[in-house]
Tab-separated table of C-alpha atoms in Angstrom:
chain	number	residue	atom	x	y	z
R	1	MET	CA	-27.572	43.762	4.436
R	2	SER	CA	-25.130	46.474	2.414
R	3	ILE	CA	-23.310	45.526	-0.800
R	4	ALA	CA	-20.275	47.617	-2.486
R	5	VAL	CA	-21.582	50.978	-3.609
R	6	VAL	CA	-20.638	53.080	-6.504
R	7	GLY	CA	-19.367	56.634	-5.535
R	8	LEU	CA	-19.674	59.841	-7.715
R	9	ASP	CA	-16.020	58.836	-9.155
R	10	GLY	CA	-17.706	55.639	-10.581
R	11	LEU	CA	-15.650	53.401	-8.173
R	12	ALA	CA	-17.440	50.611	-6.055
R	13	ARG	CA	-16.350	50.753	-2.342
R	14	CYS	CA	-17.243	48.985	0.764
R	15	PRO	CA	-20.389	51.217	2.128
R	16	TRP	CA	-18.719	52.582	5.151
R	17	GLY	CA	-15.868	53.950	2.673
R	18	LEU	CA	-18.169	56.299	1.266
R	19	SER	CA	-19.876	57.531	4.659
R	20	ALA	CA	-17.430	60.469	5.311
R	21	PRO	CA	-14.701	62.269	3.004
R	22	ASP	CA	-11.792	61.078	5.395
R	23	TYR	CA	-13.226	57.445	4.986
R	24	VAL	CA	-12.945	57.582	1.181
R	25	ALA	CA	-8.737	58.059	1.337
R	26	TYR	CA	-8.669	55.961	4.220
R	27	HIS	CA	-10.529	53.021	2.506
R	28	ASP	CA	-8.764	53.355	-0.604
R	29	GLU	CA	-5.141	54.228	0.397
R	30	GLU	CA	-4.850	52.179	3.665
R	31	TRP	CA	-7.557	49.777	4.871
R	32	GLY	CA	-6.360	46.308	3.898
R	33	ARG	CA	-2.971	47.108	2.442
R	34	PRO	CA	-0.475	45.033	4.029
R	35	VAL	CA	1.634	46.417	6.721
R	36	ARG	CA	4.655	44.380	7.722
R	37	ASP	CA	6.960	46.849	9.451
R	38	ASP	CA	7.070	46.765	13.586
R	39	ARG	CA	6.209	50.605	13.677
R	40	GLY	CA	3.430	50.822	11.185
R	41	LEU	CA	1.957	47.850	12.820
R	42	TYR	CA	2.279	49.124	16.453
R	43	GLU	CA	0.705	52.446	15.273
R	44	ARG	CA	-2.350	50.628	13.681
R	45	MET	CA	-2.564	48.509	17.174
R	46	CYS	CA	-2.202	51.580	19.208
R	47	LEU	CA	-4.930	53.528	17.148
R	48	GLU	CA	-7.362	50.474	17.010
R	49	ALA	CA	-7.032	50.374	20.945
R	50	PHE	CA	-7.930	54.016	21.372
R	51	GLN	CA	-10.900	53.422	18.909
R	52	SER	CA	-12.458	50.856	21.379
R	53	GLY	CA	-15.656	52.231	22.042
R	54	LEU	CA	-15.315	55.439	19.859
R	55	SER	CA	-16.135	56.216	16.160
R	56	TRP	CA	-12.963	55.428	13.700
R	57	LEU	CA	-13.376	59.011	12.461
R	58	THR	CA	-12.698	60.246	15.628
R	59	ILE	CA	-9.325	58.507	15.752
R	60	LEU	CA	-8.519	59.465	11.857
R	61	ARG	CA	-9.138	62.895	12.757
R	62	LYS	CA	-6.764	62.885	15.550
R	63	ARG	CA	-4.164	60.771	13.711
R	64	ALA	CA	-1.752	63.560	13.304
R	65	GLY	CA	-1.871	64.442	17.266
R	66	PHE	CA	-1.515	60.813	17.914
R	67	ARG	CA	1.594	60.480	16.095
R	68	ALA	CA	2.916	63.761	17.396
R	69	ALA	CA	2.132	62.719	21.084
R	70	PHE	CA	3.669	59.256	20.721
R	71	ALA	CA	6.811	60.152	18.986
R	72	GLY	CA	5.721	58.854	15.612
R	73	PHE	CA	4.759	55.683	17.199
R	74	ASP	CA	8.606	54.497	17.434
R	75	PRO	CA	8.185	51.788	19.711
R	76	GLU	CA	11.745	52.291	21.364
R	77	ARG	CA	10.764	55.883	22.400
R	78	VAL	CA	7.528	55.183	23.570
R	79	ALA	CA	8.789	52.491	25.586
R	80	ALA	CA	10.997	55.067	27.431
R	81	PHE	CA	7.959	56.999	28.490
R	82	GLY	CA	7.553	57.550	32.192
R	83	PRO	CA	5.165	59.383	34.568
R	84	ALA	CA	5.744	62.983	33.032
R	85	ASP	CA	5.140	61.492	29.713
R	86	GLU	CA	1.778	60.240	30.949
R	87	ALA	CA	0.768	63.220	32.522
R	88	ARG	CA	1.716	65.360	29.224
R	89	LEU	CA	-0.365	62.859	27.253
R	90	MET	CA	-3.565	63.055	29.644
R	91	ALA	CA	-3.351	66.824	29.155
R	92	ASP	CA	-3.289	66.661	25.437
R	93	ALA	CA	-6.435	67.646	23.562
R	94	GLY	CA	-5.056	66.500	20.238
R	95	ILE	CA	-5.647	62.724	21.262
R	96	VAL	CA	-8.056	60.697	23.411
R	97	ARG	CA	-7.189	61.171	26.627
R	98	ASN	CA	-7.952	57.991	28.429
R	99	ARG	CA	-5.504	56.874	30.900
R	100	ALA	CA	-5.911	53.094	30.536
R	101	LYS	CA	-5.347	53.430	26.752
R	102	ILE	CA	-2.412	55.687	27.318
R	103	GLN	CA	-0.930	53.247	29.660
R	104	ALA	CA	-1.458	50.305	27.291
R	105	THR	CA	0.182	52.228	24.463
R	106	ILE	CA	3.387	52.582	26.581
R	107	ALA	CA	3.253	49.072	27.653
R	108	ASN	CA	2.600	47.689	24.334
R	109	ALA	CA	5.736	49.527	22.922
R	110	ARG	CA	7.721	47.631	25.785
R	111	ALA	CA	5.941	44.317	24.788
R	112	ALA	CA	6.687	44.994	21.257
R	113	LEU	CA	10.324	45.398	21.980
R	114	ASP	CA	10.516	42.167	23.725
R	115	LEU	CA	9.193	39.995	21.074
R	116	PRO	CA	11.596	37.675	19.452
R	117	GLY	CA	11.533	38.406	15.691
R	118	GLY	CA	9.711	41.490	15.993
R	119	LEU	CA	5.853	42.594	15.978
R	120	GLY	CA	5.648	42.033	12.132
R	121	ALA	CA	6.667	38.413	12.447
R	122	PHE	CA	4.585	37.970	15.374
R	123	LEU	CA	1.395	39.294	14.079
R	124	TRP	CA	1.665	37.892	10.453
R	125	ARG	CA	1.541	34.240	11.791
R	126	PHE	CA	-2.247	34.976	12.141
R	127	ALA	CA	-2.894	36.185	8.690
R	128	ASP	CA	-5.655	34.736	6.656
R	129	PRO	CA	-5.410	35.489	3.166
R	130	ASP	CA	-7.799	32.615	2.213
R	131	ALA	CA	-10.789	33.979	4.099
R	132	PRO	CA	-13.939	33.837	1.992
R	133	ALA	CA	-14.631	37.289	0.263
R	134	PRO	CA	-17.430	38.907	2.001
R	135	LYS	CA	-20.414	39.862	-0.208
R	136	THR	CA	-22.447	41.991	2.150
R	137	THR	CA	-21.288	43.667	5.191
R	138	ALA	CA	-23.421	41.364	7.369
R	139	ASP	CA	-20.914	38.521	6.190
R	140	VAL	CA	-17.813	40.736	7.907
R	141	PRO	CA	-17.204	39.003	11.201
R	142	ALA	CA	-16.392	41.000	14.283
R	143	ILE	CA	-13.975	38.334	15.651
R	144	THR	CA	-12.517	35.099	14.186
R	145	PRO	CA	-10.782	32.202	15.685
R	146	ALA	CA	-7.763	33.778	14.165
R	147	SER	CA	-8.233	37.090	16.043
R	148	THR	CA	-9.039	35.371	19.235
R	149	ALA	CA	-6.023	33.438	18.992
R	150	MET	CA	-3.767	36.603	18.289
R	151	ALA	CA	-5.278	38.225	21.098
R	152	LYS	CA	-4.547	35.387	23.695
R	153	GLU	CA	-1.059	35.373	22.403
R	154	LEU	CA	-0.764	39.305	22.653
R	155	LYS	CA	-1.870	39.379	26.139
R	156	LYS	CA	0.355	36.349	27.080
R	157	ASN	CA	3.292	38.316	25.808
R	158	GLY	CA	2.333	41.542	27.967
R	159	PHE	CA	0.029	43.462	25.617
R	160	ARG	CA	-2.915	45.606	26.799
R	161	PHE	CA	-6.481	46.512	24.988
R	162	VAL	CA	-6.041	43.813	22.456
R	163	GLY	CA	-8.971	41.620	22.724
R	164	PRO	CA	-10.485	39.657	19.771
R	165	THR	CA	-12.442	42.158	18.231
R	166	THR	CA	-9.561	44.783	18.458
R	167	ALA	CA	-7.444	42.019	17.082
R	168	TYR	CA	-9.549	41.501	14.010
R	169	ALA	CA	-9.769	45.087	13.345
R	170	LEU	CA	-6.053	45.201	13.356
R	171	MET	CA	-5.958	42.302	10.814
R	172	GLN	CA	-8.346	44.079	8.797
R	173	ALA	CA	-6.705	47.465	8.437
R	174	CYS	CA	-3.054	45.774	7.987
R	175	GLY	CA	-3.972	43.419	5.280
R	176	LEU	CA	-3.676	40.078	7.346
R	177	VAL	CA	-7.047	39.632	5.987
R	178	ASP	CA	-8.984	41.162	2.841
R	179	ASP	CA	-12.513	42.097	3.767
R	180	HIS	CA	-13.161	44.466	1.174
R	181	LEU	CA	-16.460	43.499	-0.228
R	182	THR	CA	-16.862	41.635	-3.376
R	183	GLY	CA	-17.464	44.269	-6.052
R	184	CYS	CA	-15.337	46.695	-4.306
R	185	HIS	CA	-12.453	48.223	-6.294
R	186	ARG	CA	-9.836	47.475	-3.519
R	187	ARG	CA	-10.761	43.743	-3.348
R	188	GLY	CA	-7.908	41.782	-3.918
R	189	ALA	CA	-5.710	44.655	-4.950
R	190	TYR	CA	-3.020	43.704	-2.497
R	191	ARG	CA	-2.446	39.888	-3.394
């Protein structure tokens, strides 16, 4: 069971937030910060789907490549992608070249555009701001009833690669739930 760990800068962080230099900035500046705009949520959803089965560090290090390949994660532009774009993406070493995940990213852009009220309004219905504060990493769930419900609703609306675990990772990353550990300097920072 890991608790918040004090780094060389004197700040306590979730242990994973100190495991690699790239993680420090991500942990401190992004993870858990509320994202409400459709483009930002679409980007995070896509990156979480690409991360499935891989290290998040791999995705973070390829993030600029993903943004370039997927038109800055503009759902309207990605929704217009066709077979030539899919072939281009499969040849792009700057991203994870997984055909199913690439196709899901395109399909999810189309599905996001079809949501009444937009992706932000849709996803934030599942927010759980009153979830108990985890004291250790063992207290952080992989899925919750809310993430299971979110995944079910996303799939019903045409989204792909959004199972309950991916949905929960999205909730954590975008501030729908605060899973910074008790004692972490970011815990409650965005309330």
